[in-house]
Amino acid sequence: MHSFVRSSLFATTILASAAIGLPSAHAEDVAANAVSATSADDDQGTTSIGTGARDRGADIVVTARRRNESSQEVPLAISVVGGEHIDATGSFNVGRLQQITPTLQFYSSNPRNTAVNIRGLGVPFGLTNDGIEQGVGIYVDDVYNSRVASATFDFLDVAQVEVLRGPQGTLYGKNTTAGAINITTNQPTFDFEGKAEVSVGNYNFKQAKAAISGPLSETLAARLAISSTSRKGTIYNVTTDEHIQSQDNLGVRGQLLWKPTSTIDVTLAGDFSTQDANCCGSVYVRTGLTQRALNRQFAALAAAQGYAPPSTNPFDRLTDLDTPLKAKNKIGGASLRVKWELGEGTLTSVSAWRFWDWDPSNDRDFTGLPIVALSQNPSQQDQYTQELRYNYSADKFDFVVGAFGFYQRIDTQGTESQGSAASRWSINPGSDTAAPPGSSGCGPTASNQLACNPSVLNGLVAYNTQYLKNTSAALFGQLSWHITPELTLQPGVRLNYDKKEGYYQRRVFDGAGNELLLTGPTSAVKTAQLAIYTPQEISPEFSDWNFSYDFTASYKVAPDVLLYATYAKSFKSGGINQNGVPVDAQNNPILASATVKPESVHHYEAGIKTQFWDRRVTFNLSIFRSDIANYQANVNNGQYGVLRGYLANAGEVRSQGVEADFSVRPSERFNAYVNGAYTDATYRKFVDAPCPPELSGGTVVTGTQTPGAAGVPNALSPANCDISGQRLPGVSKFSFSFGAEANVPATILGKEGEAYLGYDGSVRTNFSSNPSPSAYTWVDGYSLSNFRAGFRTEAGFNVYGWVRNAFDQNYFEQLFVGPGNTGLIAGLPGDPRTWGFTVSSNF
């Protein structure tokens, strides 16, 4: 079905692109569509990062404060990317958007385990836990998307993306402590219009996008958009003889606009997107010494079983994963938005339902050996939201007041099983651990006999059943008081209630199908098996009220110079551990770990927004600091038999830094931009954090014992580590994006237009790829360069060639610590050089 739809769409859009010719889609055209999403009568020109309006002095119109206004008038750090620049740079999802917005961080080992952070804050880095909230809200046409997996899907007919930095709780439905990504799609129009775009490239890349809009009657208009992306994978699996990390996305969005009077707009929208990629895997990167016995580390264990990775060079892009990979992902829903203009204000109601279905299969041992035979946690989510708000604008006062309700239900059914190599890799052989490297390790002790007996763990399986009921309700409001034409004071408040009810059950069965219980007879075999999977059943709950507020003062020093300062007291709701909790010495769940406290955020920010040289130049600067108490950290432990990830509260975290945005357009023939950020995001106090692999794997210290040195086999390992002062994962201290585009008049095949050349680059310094920084998981900094060159006509045809990662930079998106503290480090290489061609038309 995917293939048929994709082929039909591809053929249709090729014909449409070739046949249709209209004015080229410059930024002012695209952004005007964005504005129509909120006001069909507002035709104010706009611009966006990297493109710029053709006319100097045109404003970037945004809806960050739930009303149409110039971004230079908003006392808030905000990046705006227009639809044209999204297309031109190949930023067809949030993940690719990070290359042109330096303070946005995106990490994804698969759609479920995806993190979208701003300034290093948002969600804990690592495996996803459904029991906590996002710190970065993703909104599409006013509808909150609670699952960050939505960030991995293709943008559908997007007009504009606004990235708001800092706490957003007094203007938006769901409270978010780090920021929000506000996506506005093109809306139905009462003038017939459409667009079509086709791209082809190496790695069998094919992408087709099309949209059509127009009237059905004098009061009813419709819009339909569809998008398809496919690409061969960039990593070759020698075990299965196929490429992995492919792309296979298909999405459709339809909208109906009913305008019975000049003051009422009713928009009914529905969308559906699906992914069915051969994904998601990793490659061997390296090994590093841990405190495990040397003959129990990766090199010795691999040699004893005659195993070697397909390549020790990760950029050969070879893997040998032996578990079938699957990442089926479906997301969609429907919304009803009613806007009613009442005097000087607008009453808006947004009702929405969304669903998310996730069907995965992963290889969690990162090797071609049958250690972890299966790891999958399919889940299904239904989400319901209702937002009601009233916006009022006048000379002296602007305000927004609103109410928001949210309900979410997630059901998950997990299966994890061990393979025939698991005993050797996972059972601690005890007293014979000093055996020399390369030895079999199969000494006379009982524990060694267990480790060398494949049947002990082969077929051991755990079935996990869990659900989450998440309810939230809020009242919020923000007032802008224009004391003078230059001075504005802006207070905001939010009252919030959250309740989470969860359930987690793990049942364990041995290879013969017998259920393992904590009660009853014990044996050495049963003890070894329970050390891998422990039965557990808990029903965690959390509920709490929170009051938050913010205050902003802004002053117009000159018509094009705005100063502002903000203080915000915000929070992120408490959470529950939905993936189980640690156990005590008797394998009983430690119930004190079942819930995590709310984060308490104190945020400070000051900035200046300027335009000069007859508005040819825009320069914005902001400084910020966020202090977070009870930071919700994702705690990982590499030992087999210990939960791979659960939530805990770190004492204190701080993120502070400086951001600058610069753009210049001296004429319609040239524009350029440079955006940069310095981010210092660290744990200020985290004294009981999980230890990195080089300080793990040995016998855990007790009493007054002194831990051994890092990376020394057979050393004593600390029970936990103090990582206070160390950097948060995933955060580069410096990140930049920059680019330029130049054009000249040209005539090709009798068609008048302009030839253009564009460049977009990004640079980021190193970052940690483990929640507790490890010497083995620092990702080196890297730079990427993207070029495009083409021809567009005023009659409406645009064709260009593009190359991304033009200099074929080798870099990692993430590094992973292999389970069991064997010292294995796996990784996900970033895309190699890709190139292709795009043809598009608007009509």
Coordinates of N, CA and C in Angstrom, one line a residue, residues 15 33 59 63 213 235 238 243 296 355 407 433 440 453 479 494 518 526 563 601 603 640 700 716 729 801 832:
L15 N 4.4 15.5 -12.6 CA 3.6 16.2 -13.7 C 3.1 17.6 -13.3
N33 N 1.2 32.9 4.0 CA 0.3 31.8 4.3 C 0.3 31.5 5.8
D59 N 8.3 42.7 8.1 CA 8.3 42.1 9.5 C 8.2 40.6 9.4
T63 N 3.0 34.2 16.0 CA 1.9 34.0 16.8 C 2.3 33.5 18.2
S213 N -5.6 23.8 -2.5 CA -6.6 24.5 -1.6 C -7.5 25.3 -2.5
I235 N 23.5 2.4 6.8 CA 24.3 1.4 7.4 C 23.9 0.0 6.8
V238 N 25.5 -6.9 7.7 CA 26.1 -8.0 7.0 C 25.4 -9.3 7.4
H243 N 20.3 -2.9 4.1 CA 20.6 -1.6 4.6 C 19.6 -1.2 5.7
R296 N 36.2 -10.9 31.7 CA 34.7 -10.7 31.6 C 34.4 -9.4 30.8
F355 N -3.6 10.2 18.4 CA -3.2 8.9 18.7 C -1.8 8.6 18.3
Y407 N -6.0 14.9 28.7 CA -6.0 13.5 29.2 C -5.3 12.6 28.3
T433 N 37.1 -14.8 38.5 CA 37.2 -13.6 37.6 C 38.6 -13.2 37.3
S440 N 39.0 -19.4 28.7 CA 37.5 -19.7 28.6 C 36.7 -19.2 29.8
N453 N 27.2 -22.4 30.7 CA 26.1 -23.3 30.4 C 25.0 -22.4 29.7
L479 N -0.9 39.5 30.8 CA -1.3 40.8 30.6 C -0.1 41.6 30.1
R494 N -0.2 31.1 36.1 CA -0.7 29.8 35.8 C -1.0 29.0 37.0
L518 N 9.3 -15.0 43.1 CA 10.3 -14.6 44.2 C 10.1 -15.5 45.4
K526 N 18.1 -20.5 39.4 CA 17.0 -19.6 39.6 C 17.6 -18.2 40.0
L563 N 14.5 46.6 24.3 CA 15.2 46.0 25.5 C 14.1 45.2 26.3
V601 N 11.7 25.6 38.7 CA 12.5 26.3 37.8 C 12.5 27.8 38.1
H603 N 13.9 31.1 36.3 CA 14.5 31.5 35.0 C 14.7 33.0 34.9
Y640 N 23.6 -6.0 33.7 CA 22.5 -6.9 33.4 C 21.8 -7.2 34.7
V700 N 30.8 -3.9 44.3 CA 30.5 -2.6 44.8 C 31.0 -2.5 46.3
L716 N 37.4 -2.2 43.0 CA 36.1 -2.0 43.7 C 35.4 -0.8 43.0
P729 N 24.2 15.9 29.5 CA 24.4 15.2 28.2 C 23.7 16.0 27.1
G801 N 19.7 22.0 -7.6 CA 20.4 20.8 -7.1 C 20.9 21.1 -5.7
P832 N 26.0 10.5 5.8 CA 27.2 10.9 5.0 C 26.7 11.9 4.0

